[in-house]
Amino acid sequence: MMISTGTDRAETREELSTTTYDLLVIGGGILGTSVTWMAAQAGLRVAMVDAGDFAGATSSASSKLVHGGLRYLQTGNVRLVAENHRERRALAADIAPHLVKPLTFLVPIYKGGPHGAAKLGAGVFLYSALSVFGDGMGRVITPHQALARVPALRAEGLRAAAVYGDHQMNDSRVAVMTVRAAVDAGATVLNHAEVVGLRRSGGTVTGAELRDRLEGAEFGVSARLVLNATGPWVDHLRRMEDPGAAPSIRLSKGAHLVLRRHEPWKAALTTPIDKYRVSFAIPWEDHLLLGTTDEAYDGDPADVRPTEADLTQILDEAGHAVRDTQLRREDITYAFAGLRVLPGGPGEVTAAKRETVVTRGAGGMLSVAGGKWTTYRHIGRTVLDTLAHLPGRPLGDDLADILPAVPLPGLASPDAVALRLWTDRERGARMDPLVARHLATHYGSIAFDLARLIREDPALGERIHPEGPDIWAQAVYARDREWAATVDDVVRRRTTLTVRGLDTPEVRARIAGLLG
């Protein structure tokens, strides 16, 4: 039997407006989703709403890495790197091995570059030591060995390359699976539901007034405690609570590009641009992901997008280590930008600490900002712990202990899932191996639910666009089980159509028809 994921919006609105929750989380990005998941595991009645889609803004505009953060060694933050490694390995081994996969990284060392081979060799050795050599030993290899792994690497002036191991993922899929995990644990969630006002009783914030952006309905949610986890919009909501609230954060824009790849890459590149900044070139979703930029942003968070200057900068910086033939503008399939939420204060955004900031407002609303994918579970637990120990104990005293390693739904070996999807049908009707592999690495064992849909309606096994592995069963499943309500929800965040540049007007129109 399939559990209902409550994708009937009217039903969910009814539930939200008639229940008094322990915790209302506003914002369904990395942070809000993680806290919601942890709070539900701790036995709280928790609701989460988002004005857009879950992970619809910056949380799906990341570098797609689950990483220890090699560059943090540069700033001497050894403890942070060790903590990141611990979480990275937990995600890859116990929580989401079906969604998080290992990836080798090379740091090319060029004549006249900012770092020498001895320094980088020592750096990657320390980096691998901090992960207890779980991904092999960081070491230095010859130019010849480096080119064998990444044929598109620039050979001129290449002296050596340092090698280390990290992991990567599809952030949108991890986000959707985490929302699903939270719902499985008892949370109530609704996307495309915008907060238009806060509820108060005697000066204390006790919930929110909302408007369903898709259906226009207005409703309210009551809660003992409200958590503002709206990322770049955190101060907007704080001013709703207290018009005189001083700014608590700064924003930094990070843009990325996705390009068609002309040959296989067996490793990713981390290229030093100067003493502190690096440029990534990462094989991802059969394409090449390049990024990122880091510059102060003070516009409307809703308007953030990559500019012509961003594209030029990213291609120029990638060009330090990648051949021009792999950096042609006509190969760009997609470009995106997100906003890093940094603690407020003076100084350059590039030097600002990437840390989570928790503040409590005049009306008792808690605001939390910051966070990153690698440590998102850890941050969720930390924030929940902060909520549990607030003065006056608004959540009460009876929070259950959270189990240390609750996996995301679909936990399975992607290789085993792909093999079974491929061999399950009679020879003539077998699933294309590329489609089987795609479903296995984006859904884990939930891919068998999609296979069931195809058995009931074989047309759902057809590709949405002939040049990509996404199939119609994914769009139906996104609509019925993954809260996808708009065309963008489907093409950008439930499938890989947009990333691959395959969300043509025709594809979008057919998906709009499917969504009704």
PDB file of C-alpha atoms in Angstrom, residues 211-499:
ATOM      1  CA  ARG A 211      -2.539  32.559   0.973  1.00  0.00           C
ATOM      2  CA  ASP A 212      -2.436  29.614  -1.404  1.00  0.00           C
ATOM      3  CA  ARG A 213      -0.664  31.108  -4.421  1.00  0.00           C
ATOM      4  CA  LEU A 214      -2.105  28.535  -6.811  1.00  0.00           C
ATOM      5  CA  GLU A 215      -5.729  28.409  -5.695  1.00  0.00           C
ATOM      6  CA  GLY A 216      -6.094  31.812  -4.024  1.00  0.00           C
ATOM      7  CA  ALA A 217      -7.561  30.418  -0.780  1.00  0.00           C
ATOM      8  CA  GLU A 218      -6.636  32.215   2.459  1.00  0.00           C
ATOM      9  CA  PHE A 219      -6.190  30.318   5.716  1.00  0.00           C
ATOM     10  CA  GLY A 220      -4.301  30.477   9.003  1.00  0.00           C
ATOM     11  CA  VAL A 221      -2.057  28.183  11.020  1.00  0.00           C
ATOM     12  CA  SER A 222      -1.717  28.251  14.819  1.00  0.00           C
ATOM     13  CA  ALA A 223       1.436  27.087  16.588  1.00  0.00           C
ATOM     14  CA  ARG A 224       3.139  27.325  19.958  1.00  0.00           C
ATOM     15  CA  LEU A 225       6.353  28.360  18.256  1.00  0.00           C
ATOM     16  CA  VAL A 226       7.089  29.808  14.814  1.00  0.00           C
ATOM     17  CA  LEU A 227      10.442  29.303  13.088  1.00  0.00           C
ATOM     18  CA  ASN A 228      11.405  31.684  10.292  1.00  0.00           C
ATOM     19  CA  ALA A 229      13.684  29.708   7.955  1.00  0.00           C
ATOM     20  CA  THR A 230      13.078  31.778   4.829  1.00  0.00           C
ATOM     21  CA  GLY A 231      16.729  32.121   3.778  1.00  0.00           C
ATOM     22  CA  PRO A 232      17.294  35.379   1.870  1.00  0.00           C
ATOM     23  CA  TRP A 233      13.835  36.571   3.008  1.00  0.00           C
ATOM     24  CA  VAL A 234      14.590  36.072   6.725  1.00  0.00           C
ATOM     25  CA  ASP A 235      14.696  39.821   7.490  1.00  0.00           C
ATOM     26  CA  HIS A 236      11.501  40.450   5.499  1.00  0.00           C
ATOM     27  CA  LEU A 237       9.646  38.146   7.910  1.00  0.00           C
ATOM     28  CA  ARG A 238      11.460  39.575  10.951  1.00  0.00           C
ATOM     29  CA  ARG A 239      10.156  43.023   9.963  1.00  0.00           C
ATOM     30  CA  MET A 240       6.645  41.545   9.767  1.00  0.00           C
ATOM     31  CA  GLU A 241       7.113  40.631  13.445  1.00  0.00           C
ATOM     32  CA  ASP A 242       8.821  43.922  14.384  1.00  0.00           C
ATOM     33  CA  PRO A 243       8.950  46.794  11.844  1.00  0.00           C
ATOM     34  CA  GLY A 244      12.053  48.146  13.603  1.00  0.00           C
ATOM     35  CA  ALA A 245      14.088  44.904  13.385  1.00  0.00           C
ATOM     36  CA  ALA A 246      17.659  45.635  12.269  1.00  0.00           C
ATOM     37  CA  PRO A 247      19.083  43.596   9.365  1.00  0.00           C
ATOM     38  CA  SER A 248      20.611  40.315  10.584  1.00  0.00           C
ATOM     39  CA  ILE A 249      22.128  38.940   7.385  1.00  0.00           C
ATOM     40  CA  ARG A 250      24.000  39.781   4.194  1.00  0.00           C
ATOM     41  CA  LEU A 251      23.595  38.062   0.867  1.00  0.00           C
ATOM     42  CA  SER A 252      26.213  36.781  -1.519  1.00  0.00           C
ATOM     43  CA  LYS A 253      25.313  35.608  -5.013  1.00  0.00           C
ATOM     44  CA  GLY A 254      26.692  32.391  -6.440  1.00  0.00           C
ATOM     45  CA  ALA A 255      26.096  31.527 -10.104  1.00  0.00           C
ATOM     46  CA  HIS A 256      26.712  28.246 -11.975  1.00  0.00           C
ATOM     47  CA  LEU A 257      26.612  27.033 -15.584  1.00  0.00           C
ATOM     48  CA  VAL A 258      25.762  23.634 -17.038  1.00  0.00           C
ATOM     49  CA  LEU A 259      27.305  22.604 -20.377  1.00  0.00           C
ATOM     50  CA  ARG A 260      27.041  19.619 -22.709  1.00  0.00           C
ATOM     51  CA  ARG A 261      30.022  17.338 -22.289  1.00  0.00           C
ATOM     52  CA  HIS A 262      32.006  16.070 -25.257  1.00  0.00           C
ATOM     53  CA  GLU A 263      33.873  13.203 -23.591  1.00  0.00           C
ATOM     54  CA  PRO A 264      33.697  11.257 -20.349  1.00  0.00           C
ATOM     55  CA  TRP A 265      35.190  12.803 -17.201  1.00  0.00           C
ATOM     56  CA  LYS A 266      36.381  10.313 -14.581  1.00  0.00           C
ATOM     57  CA  ALA A 267      37.042  13.065 -12.042  1.00  0.00           C
ATOM     58  CA  ALA A 268      36.080  16.648 -11.174  1.00  0.00           C
ATOM     59  CA  LEU A 269      38.414  19.647 -11.047  1.00  0.00           C
ATOM     60  CA  THR A 270      38.961  22.064  -8.173  1.00  0.00           C
ATOM     61  CA  THR A 271      41.068  24.821  -9.703  1.00  0.00           C
ATOM     62  CA  PRO A 272      42.696  27.457  -7.459  1.00  0.00           C
ATOM     63  CA  ILE A 273      41.953  30.934  -8.892  1.00  0.00           C
ATOM     64  CA  ASP A 274      43.824  32.875  -6.218  1.00  0.00           C
ATOM     65  CA  LYS A 275      44.905  32.183  -2.651  1.00  0.00           C
ATOM     66  CA  TYR A 276      41.350  31.691  -1.363  1.00  0.00           C
ATOM     67  CA  ARG A 277      38.963  31.107  -4.267  1.00  0.00           C
ATOM     68  CA  VAL A 278      38.533  27.997  -6.371  1.00  0.00           C
ATOM     69  CA  SER A 279      36.592  27.192  -9.532  1.00  0.00           C
ATOM     70  CA  PHE A 280      34.779  23.849  -9.830  1.00  0.00           C
ATOM     71  CA  ALA A 281      34.329  21.819 -13.021  1.00  0.00           C
ATOM     72  CA  ILE A 282      32.217  18.814 -12.102  1.00  0.00           C
ATOM     73  CA  PRO A 283      30.772  15.983 -14.194  1.00  0.00           C
ATOM     74  CA  TRP A 284      27.076  15.974 -13.218  1.00  0.00           C
ATOM     75  CA  GLU A 285      23.899  14.536 -14.797  1.00  0.00           C
ATOM     76  CA  ASP A 286      25.850  13.589 -17.979  1.00  0.00           C
ATOM     77  CA  HIS A 287      26.866  17.258 -18.295  1.00  0.00           C
ATOM     78  CA  LEU A 288      29.546  19.543 -16.920  1.00  0.00           C
ATOM     79  CA  LEU A 289      28.739  21.876 -14.012  1.00  0.00           C
ATOM     80  CA  LEU A 290      30.916  24.995 -13.648  1.00  0.00           C
ATOM     81  CA  GLY A 291      31.003  27.556 -10.828  1.00  0.00           C
ATOM     82  CA  THR A 292      30.860  29.485  -8.750  1.00  0.00           C
ATOM     83  CA  THR A 293      30.886  33.254  -8.179  1.00  0.00           C
ATOM     84  CA  ASP A 294      30.831  35.015  -4.810  1.00  0.00           C
ATOM     85  CA  GLU A 295      29.752  38.646  -4.746  1.00  0.00           C
ATOM     86  CA  ALA A 296      27.638  40.838  -2.483  1.00  0.00           C
ATOM     87  CA  TYR A 297      23.983  41.055  -3.531  1.00  0.00           C
ATOM     88  CA  ASP A 298      21.490  43.645  -2.316  1.00  0.00           C
ATOM     89  CA  GLY A 299      18.626  43.324  -4.793  1.00  0.00           C
ATOM     90  CA  ASP A 300      15.297  41.548  -4.358  1.00  0.00           C
ATOM     91  CA  PRO A 301      16.025  37.857  -3.612  1.00  0.00           C
ATOM     92  CA  ALA A 302      13.226  36.870  -6.017  1.00  0.00           C
ATOM     93  CA  ASP A 303      15.110  38.508  -8.910  1.00  0.00           C
ATOM     94  CA  VAL A 304      18.448  36.760  -8.498  1.00  0.00           C
ATOM     95  CA  ARG A 305      19.698  35.367 -11.802  1.00  0.00           C
ATOM     96  CA  PRO A 306      22.985  34.813 -13.603  1.00  0.00           C
ATOM     97  CA  THR A 307      24.142  37.833 -15.614  1.00  0.00           C
ATOM     98  CA  GLU A 308      26.247  38.005 -18.756  1.00  0.00           C
ATOM     99  CA  ALA A 309      29.165  39.067 -16.515  1.00  0.00           C
ATOM    100  CA  ASP A 310      28.671  35.923 -14.373  1.00  0.00           C
ATOM    101  CA  LEU A 311      28.807  33.679 -17.443  1.00  0.00           C
ATOM    102  CA  THR A 312      31.984  35.352 -18.665  1.00  0.00           C
ATOM    103  CA  GLN A 313      33.638  35.095 -15.236  1.00  0.00           C
ATOM    104  CA  ILE A 314      32.733  31.419 -14.794  1.00  0.00           C
ATOM    105  CA  LEU A 315      33.976  30.459 -18.280  1.00  0.00           C
ATOM    106  CA  ASP A 316      37.169  32.531 -17.848  1.00  0.00           C
ATOM    107  CA  GLU A 317      37.940  30.956 -14.465  1.00  0.00           C
ATOM    108  CA  ALA A 318      37.173  27.440 -15.719  1.00  0.00           C
ATOM    109  CA  GLY A 319      39.556  28.216 -18.593  1.00  0.00           C
ATOM    110  CA  HIS A 320      42.494  28.223 -16.165  1.00  0.00           C
ATOM    111  CA  ALA A 321      42.309  24.413 -16.271  1.00  0.00           C
ATOM    112  CA  VAL A 322      39.741  23.358 -18.900  1.00  0.00           C
ATOM    113  CA  ARG A 323      40.385  23.435 -22.651  1.00  0.00           C
ATOM    114  CA  ASP A 324      38.490  26.008 -24.713  1.00  0.00           C
ATOM    115  CA  THR A 325      36.838  23.285 -26.817  1.00  0.00           C
ATOM    116  CA  GLN A 326      34.845  22.234 -23.711  1.00  0.00           C
ATOM    117  CA  LEU A 327      33.883  25.843 -22.842  1.00  0.00           C
ATOM    118  CA  ARG A 328      31.878  26.942 -25.865  1.00  0.00           C
ATOM    119  CA  ARG A 329      28.895  29.171 -25.171  1.00  0.00           C
ATOM    120  CA  GLU A 330      26.720  27.197 -27.572  1.00  0.00           C
ATOM    121  CA  ASP A 331      27.149  24.177 -25.269  1.00  0.00           C
ATOM    122  CA  ILE A 332      25.525  25.927 -22.286  1.00  0.00           C
ATOM    123  CA  THR A 333      22.230  24.171 -21.479  1.00  0.00           C
ATOM    124  CA  TYR A 334      21.371  26.016 -18.275  1.00  0.00           C
ATOM    125  CA  ALA A 335      22.621  28.743 -15.946  1.00  0.00           C
ATOM    126  CA  PHE A 336      21.377  29.393 -12.422  1.00  0.00           C
ATOM    127  CA  ALA A 337      22.135  31.530  -9.384  1.00  0.00           C
ATOM    128  CA  GLY A 338      21.398  31.370  -5.665  1.00  0.00           C
ATOM    129  CA  LEU A 339      22.034  33.486  -2.597  1.00  0.00           C
ATOM    130  CA  ARG A 340      24.267  32.518   0.303  1.00  0.00           C
ATOM    131  CA  VAL A 341      22.884  33.844   3.570  1.00  0.00           C
ATOM    132  CA  LEU A 342      25.774  35.189   5.658  1.00  0.00           C
ATOM    133  CA  PRO A 343      25.916  36.755   9.118  1.00  0.00           C
ATOM    134  CA  GLY A 344      25.481  40.550   8.943  1.00  0.00           C
ATOM    135  CA  GLY A 345      28.460  42.843   9.495  1.00  0.00           C
ATOM    136  CA  PRO A 346      31.286  44.577   7.687  1.00  0.00           C
ATOM    137  CA  GLY A 347      33.974  43.086   5.447  1.00  0.00           C
ATOM    138  CA  GLU A 348      34.047  41.184   2.158  1.00  0.00           C
ATOM    139  CA  VAL A 349      31.426  38.470   1.595  1.00  0.00           C
ATOM    140  CA  THR A 350      34.157  36.060   0.461  1.00  0.00           C
ATOM    141  CA  ALA A 351      35.704  36.232   3.946  1.00  0.00           C
ATOM    142  CA  ALA A 352      32.403  35.964   5.868  1.00  0.00           C
ATOM    143  CA  LYS A 353      31.916  32.844   7.978  1.00  0.00           C
ATOM    144  CA  ARG A 354      29.498  30.266   6.559  1.00  0.00           C
ATOM    145  CA  GLU A 355      27.656  29.648   9.788  1.00  0.00           C
ATOM    146  CA  THR A 356      24.106  29.247  11.024  1.00  0.00           C
ATOM    147  CA  VAL A 357      22.685  32.291  12.827  1.00  0.00           C
ATOM    148  CA  VAL A 358      19.746  31.967  15.243  1.00  0.00           C
ATOM    149  CA  THR A 359      17.944  35.083  16.561  1.00  0.00           C
ATOM    150  CA  ARG A 360      14.789  35.523  18.646  1.00  0.00           C
ATOM    151  CA  GLY A 361      12.495  38.449  17.867  1.00  0.00           C
ATOM    152  CA  ALA A 362      10.351  40.758  19.995  1.00  0.00           C
ATOM    153  CA  GLY A 363       7.304  38.527  19.442  1.00  0.00           C
ATOM    154  CA  GLY A 364       9.160  35.320  20.289  1.00  0.00           C
ATOM    155  CA  MET A 365       9.539  34.158  16.676  1.00  0.00           C
ATOM    156  CA  LEU A 366      12.787  32.347  16.058  1.00  0.00           C
ATOM    157  CA  SER A 367      14.733  33.172  12.905  1.00  0.00           C
ATOM    158  CA  VAL A 368      17.457  30.938  11.576  1.00  0.00           C
ATOM    159  CA  ALA A 369      19.672  31.567   8.558  1.00  0.00           C
ATOM    160  CA  GLY A 370      22.676  29.957   6.917  1.00  0.00           C
ATOM    161  CA  GLY A 371      23.361  26.283   6.403  1.00  0.00           C
ATOM    162  CA  LYS A 372      24.692  23.977   3.722  1.00  0.00           C
ATOM    163  CA  TRP A 373      23.780  20.634   2.241  1.00  0.00           C
ATOM    164  CA  THR A 374      26.696  18.604   3.603  1.00  0.00           C
ATOM    165  CA  THR A 375      25.774  19.237   7.235  1.00  0.00           C
ATOM    166  CA  TYR A 376      22.048  19.821   6.813  1.00  0.00           C
ATOM    167  CA  ARG A 377      21.006  17.029   9.219  1.00  0.00           C
ATOM    168  CA  HIS A 378      23.473  18.225  11.836  1.00  0.00           C
ATOM    169  CA  ILE A 379      22.204  21.827  11.486  1.00  0.00           C
ATOM    170  CA  GLY A 380      18.596  20.611  11.804  1.00  0.00           C
ATOM    171  CA  ARG A 381      19.435  18.789  15.036  1.00  0.00           C
ATOM    172  CA  THR A 382      21.338  21.796  16.408  1.00  0.00           C
ATOM    173  CA  VAL A 383      18.462  24.182  15.684  1.00  0.00           C
ATOM    174  CA  LEU A 384      15.929  21.756  17.203  1.00  0.00           C
ATOM    175  CA  ASP A 385      18.133  21.524  20.310  1.00  0.00           C
ATOM    176  CA  THR A 386      18.123  25.343  20.520  1.00  0.00           C
ATOM    177  CA  LEU A 387      14.303  25.357  20.243  1.00  0.00           C
ATOM    178  CA  ALA A 388      13.989  22.694  22.941  1.00  0.00           C
ATOM    179  CA  HIS A 389      15.937  24.806  25.447  1.00  0.00           C
ATOM    180  CA  LEU A 390      14.287  28.183  24.900  1.00  0.00           C
ATOM    181  CA  PRO A 391      13.346  30.156  28.019  1.00  0.00           C
ATOM    182  CA  GLY A 392       9.788  29.306  29.036  1.00  0.00           C
ATOM    183  CA  ARG A 393      10.006  26.017  27.114  1.00  0.00           C
ATOM    184  CA  PRO A 394       7.402  26.797  24.395  1.00  0.00           C
ATOM    185  CA  LEU A 395       7.782  23.269  23.006  1.00  0.00           C
ATOM    186  CA  GLY A 396       7.302  21.628  26.429  1.00  0.00           C
ATOM    187  CA  ASP A 397       9.661  19.157  28.064  1.00  0.00           C
ATOM    188  CA  ASP A 398       8.825  15.951  26.292  1.00  0.00           C
ATOM    189  CA  LEU A 399      10.877  15.761  23.102  1.00  0.00           C
ATOM    190  CA  ALA A 400      11.834  12.208  22.183  1.00  0.00           C
ATOM    191  CA  ASP A 401      15.446  11.390  21.335  1.00  0.00           C
ATOM    192  CA  ILE A 402      16.097  11.321  17.601  1.00  0.00           C
ATOM    193  CA  LEU A 403      17.566   8.096  16.215  1.00  0.00           C
ATOM    194  CA  PRO A 404      21.107   8.743  14.968  1.00  0.00           C
ATOM    195  CA  ALA A 405      20.733   7.581  11.367  1.00  0.00           C
ATOM    196  CA  VAL A 406      17.207   7.566   9.947  1.00  0.00           C
ATOM    197  CA  PRO A 407      17.671   7.050   6.186  1.00  0.00           C
ATOM    198  CA  LEU A 408      15.944   8.997   3.442  1.00  0.00           C
ATOM    199  CA  PRO A 409      13.116   7.107   1.680  1.00  0.00           C
ATOM    200  CA  GLY A 410      14.222   4.740  -1.074  1.00  0.00           C
ATOM    201  CA  LEU A 411      17.411   3.590   0.704  1.00  0.00           C
ATOM    202  CA  ALA A 412      18.967   0.910  -1.512  1.00  0.00           C
ATOM    203  CA  SER A 413      22.024   0.177  -3.598  1.00  0.00           C
ATOM    204  CA  PRO A 414      21.447   2.085  -6.862  1.00  0.00           C
ATOM    205  CA  ASP A 415      23.356  -0.624  -8.749  1.00  0.00           C
ATOM    206  CA  ALA A 416      20.999  -3.305  -7.436  1.00  0.00           C
ATOM    207  CA  VAL A 417      17.912  -1.208  -8.243  1.00  0.00           C
ATOM    208  CA  ALA A 418      19.142  -0.473 -11.782  1.00  0.00           C
ATOM    209  CA  LEU A 419      19.918  -4.141 -12.379  1.00  0.00           C
ATOM    210  CA  ARG A 420      16.484  -5.238 -11.214  1.00  0.00           C
ATOM    211  CA  LEU A 421      14.652  -2.563 -13.199  1.00  0.00           C
ATOM    212  CA  TRP A 422      16.531  -3.666 -16.280  1.00  0.00           C
ATOM    213  CA  THR A 423      16.051  -7.448 -15.844  1.00  0.00           C
ATOM    214  CA  ASP A 424      12.517  -7.409 -14.437  1.00  0.00           C
ATOM    215  CA  ARG A 425      10.644  -7.502 -17.754  1.00  0.00           C
ATOM    216  CA  GLU A 426      10.713  -9.937 -20.626  1.00  0.00           C
ATOM    217  CA  ARG A 427      13.530  -9.234 -23.062  1.00  0.00           C
ATOM    218  CA  GLY A 428      11.529  -7.369 -25.687  1.00  0.00           C
ATOM    219  CA  ALA A 429      10.021  -4.957 -23.143  1.00  0.00           C
ATOM    220  CA  ARG A 430      13.104  -4.288 -21.034  1.00  0.00           C
ATOM    221  CA  MET A 431      13.707  -0.815 -19.689  1.00  0.00           C
ATOM    222  CA  ASP A 432      16.494   1.100 -21.403  1.00  0.00           C
ATOM    223  CA  PRO A 433      19.626   0.668 -19.184  1.00  0.00           C
ATOM    224  CA  LEU A 434      20.202   4.464 -19.172  1.00  0.00           C
ATOM    225  CA  VAL A 435      16.656   5.067 -17.931  1.00  0.00           C
ATOM    226  CA  ALA A 436      17.021   2.299 -15.323  1.00  0.00           C
ATOM    227  CA  ARG A 437      20.270   3.828 -14.050  1.00  0.00           C
ATOM    228  CA  HIS A 438      18.677   7.312 -13.993  1.00  0.00           C
ATOM    229  CA  LEU A 439      15.682   6.148 -11.938  1.00  0.00           C
ATOM    230  CA  ALA A 440      17.876   4.126  -9.559  1.00  0.00           C
ATOM    231  CA  THR A 441      20.148   7.092  -8.770  1.00  0.00           C
ATOM    232  CA  HIS A 442      17.314   9.615  -8.337  1.00  0.00           C
ATOM    233  CA  TYR A 443      14.737   7.503  -6.470  1.00  0.00           C
ATOM    234  CA  GLY A 444      16.503   4.452  -5.012  1.00  0.00           C
ATOM    235  CA  SER A 445      13.985   1.661  -4.346  1.00  0.00           C
ATOM    236  CA  ILE A 446      11.090   4.115  -4.968  1.00  0.00           C
ATOM    237  CA  ALA A 447      11.955   3.512  -8.643  1.00  0.00           C
ATOM    238  CA  PHE A 448       9.956   0.265  -8.287  1.00  0.00           C
ATOM    239  CA  ASP A 449       6.839   2.413  -7.675  1.00  0.00           C
ATOM    240  CA  LEU A 450       7.535   4.116 -11.005  1.00  0.00           C
ATOM    241  CA  ALA A 451       8.014   0.718 -12.683  1.00  0.00           C
ATOM    242  CA  ARG A 452       4.556  -0.258 -11.351  1.00  0.00           C
ATOM    243  CA  LEU A 453       3.043   2.856 -12.978  1.00  0.00           C
ATOM    244  CA  ILE A 454       4.649   1.840 -16.282  1.00  0.00           C
ATOM    245  CA  ARG A 455       3.244  -1.692 -15.980  1.00  0.00           C
ATOM    246  CA  GLU A 456      -0.237  -0.210 -15.568  1.00  0.00           C
ATOM    247  CA  ASP A 457       0.268   2.305 -18.407  1.00  0.00           C
ATOM    248  CA  PRO A 458       3.203   1.496 -20.746  1.00  0.00           C
ATOM    249  CA  ALA A 459       3.069   5.010 -22.287  1.00  0.00           C
ATOM    250  CA  LEU A 460       4.513   6.317 -18.987  1.00  0.00           C
ATOM    251  CA  GLY A 461       7.749   4.467 -19.796  1.00  0.00           C
ATOM    252  CA  GLU A 462       8.395   6.778 -22.760  1.00  0.00           C
ATOM    253  CA  ARG A 463      11.001   9.505 -22.532  1.00  0.00           C
ATOM    254  CA  ILE A 464       9.682  13.030 -22.047  1.00  0.00           C
ATOM    255  CA  HIS A 465      12.360  14.277 -24.472  1.00  0.00           C
ATOM    256  CA  PRO A 466      14.260  11.836 -26.720  1.00  0.00           C
ATOM    257  CA  GLU A 467      17.651  13.277 -25.716  1.00  0.00           C
ATOM    258  CA  GLY A 468      17.277  12.764 -21.953  1.00  0.00           C
ATOM    259  CA  PRO A 469      16.574   9.847 -19.577  1.00  0.00           C
ATOM    260  CA  ASP A 470      13.536  11.398 -17.804  1.00  0.00           C
ATOM    261  CA  ILE A 471      10.287   9.505 -18.455  1.00  0.00           C
ATOM    262  CA  TRP A 472       6.574  10.382 -18.160  1.00  0.00           C
ATOM    263  CA  ALA A 473       6.132   8.184 -15.074  1.00  0.00           C
ATOM    264  CA  GLN A 474       8.361  10.686 -13.221  1.00  0.00           C
ATOM    265  CA  ALA A 475       6.066  13.584 -14.101  1.00  0.00           C
ATOM    266  CA  VAL A 476       2.969  11.665 -12.959  1.00  0.00           C
ATOM    267  CA  TYR A 477       4.724  10.580  -9.770  1.00  0.00           C
ATOM    268  CA  ALA A 478       5.913  14.157  -9.134  1.00  0.00           C
ATOM    269  CA  ARG A 479       2.325  15.384  -9.408  1.00  0.00           C
ATOM    270  CA  ASP A 480       0.727  12.642  -7.292  1.00  0.00           C
ATOM    271  CA  ARG A 481       3.372  11.921  -4.681  1.00  0.00           C
ATOM    272  CA  GLU A 482       5.963  14.727  -4.642  1.00  0.00           C
ATOM    273  CA  TRP A 483       3.929  17.939  -4.327  1.00  0.00           C
ATOM    274  CA  ALA A 484       4.761  19.157  -7.852  1.00  0.00           C
ATOM    275  CA  ALA A 485       2.093  21.706  -8.707  1.00  0.00           C
ATOM    276  CA  THR A 486       3.661  23.848 -11.457  1.00  0.00           C
ATOM    277  CA  VAL A 487       5.537  23.059 -14.656  1.00  0.00           C
ATOM    278  CA  ASP A 488       8.748  24.443 -13.114  1.00  0.00           C
ATOM    279  CA  ASP A 489       8.368  22.128 -10.102  1.00  0.00           C
ATOM    280  CA  VAL A 490       8.446  19.194 -12.533  1.00  0.00           C
ATOM    281  CA  VAL A 491      11.031  20.281 -15.108  1.00  0.00           C
ATOM    282  CA  ARG A 492      13.481  22.006 -12.759  1.00  0.00           C
ATOM    283  CA  ARG A 493      13.268  20.120  -9.480  1.00  0.00           C
ATOM    284  CA  ARG A 494      11.637  16.684  -9.876  1.00  0.00           C
ATOM    285  CA  THR A 495      13.360  15.780 -13.156  1.00  0.00           C
ATOM    286  CA  THR A 496      16.554  16.880 -14.937  1.00  0.00           C
ATOM    287  CA  LEU A 497      14.826  18.342 -18.031  1.00  0.00           C
ATOM    288  CA  THR A 498      15.761  22.004 -17.400  1.00  0.00           C
ATOM    289  CA  VAL A 499      19.353  21.228 -16.450  1.00  0.00           C
TER     290      VAL A 499
END
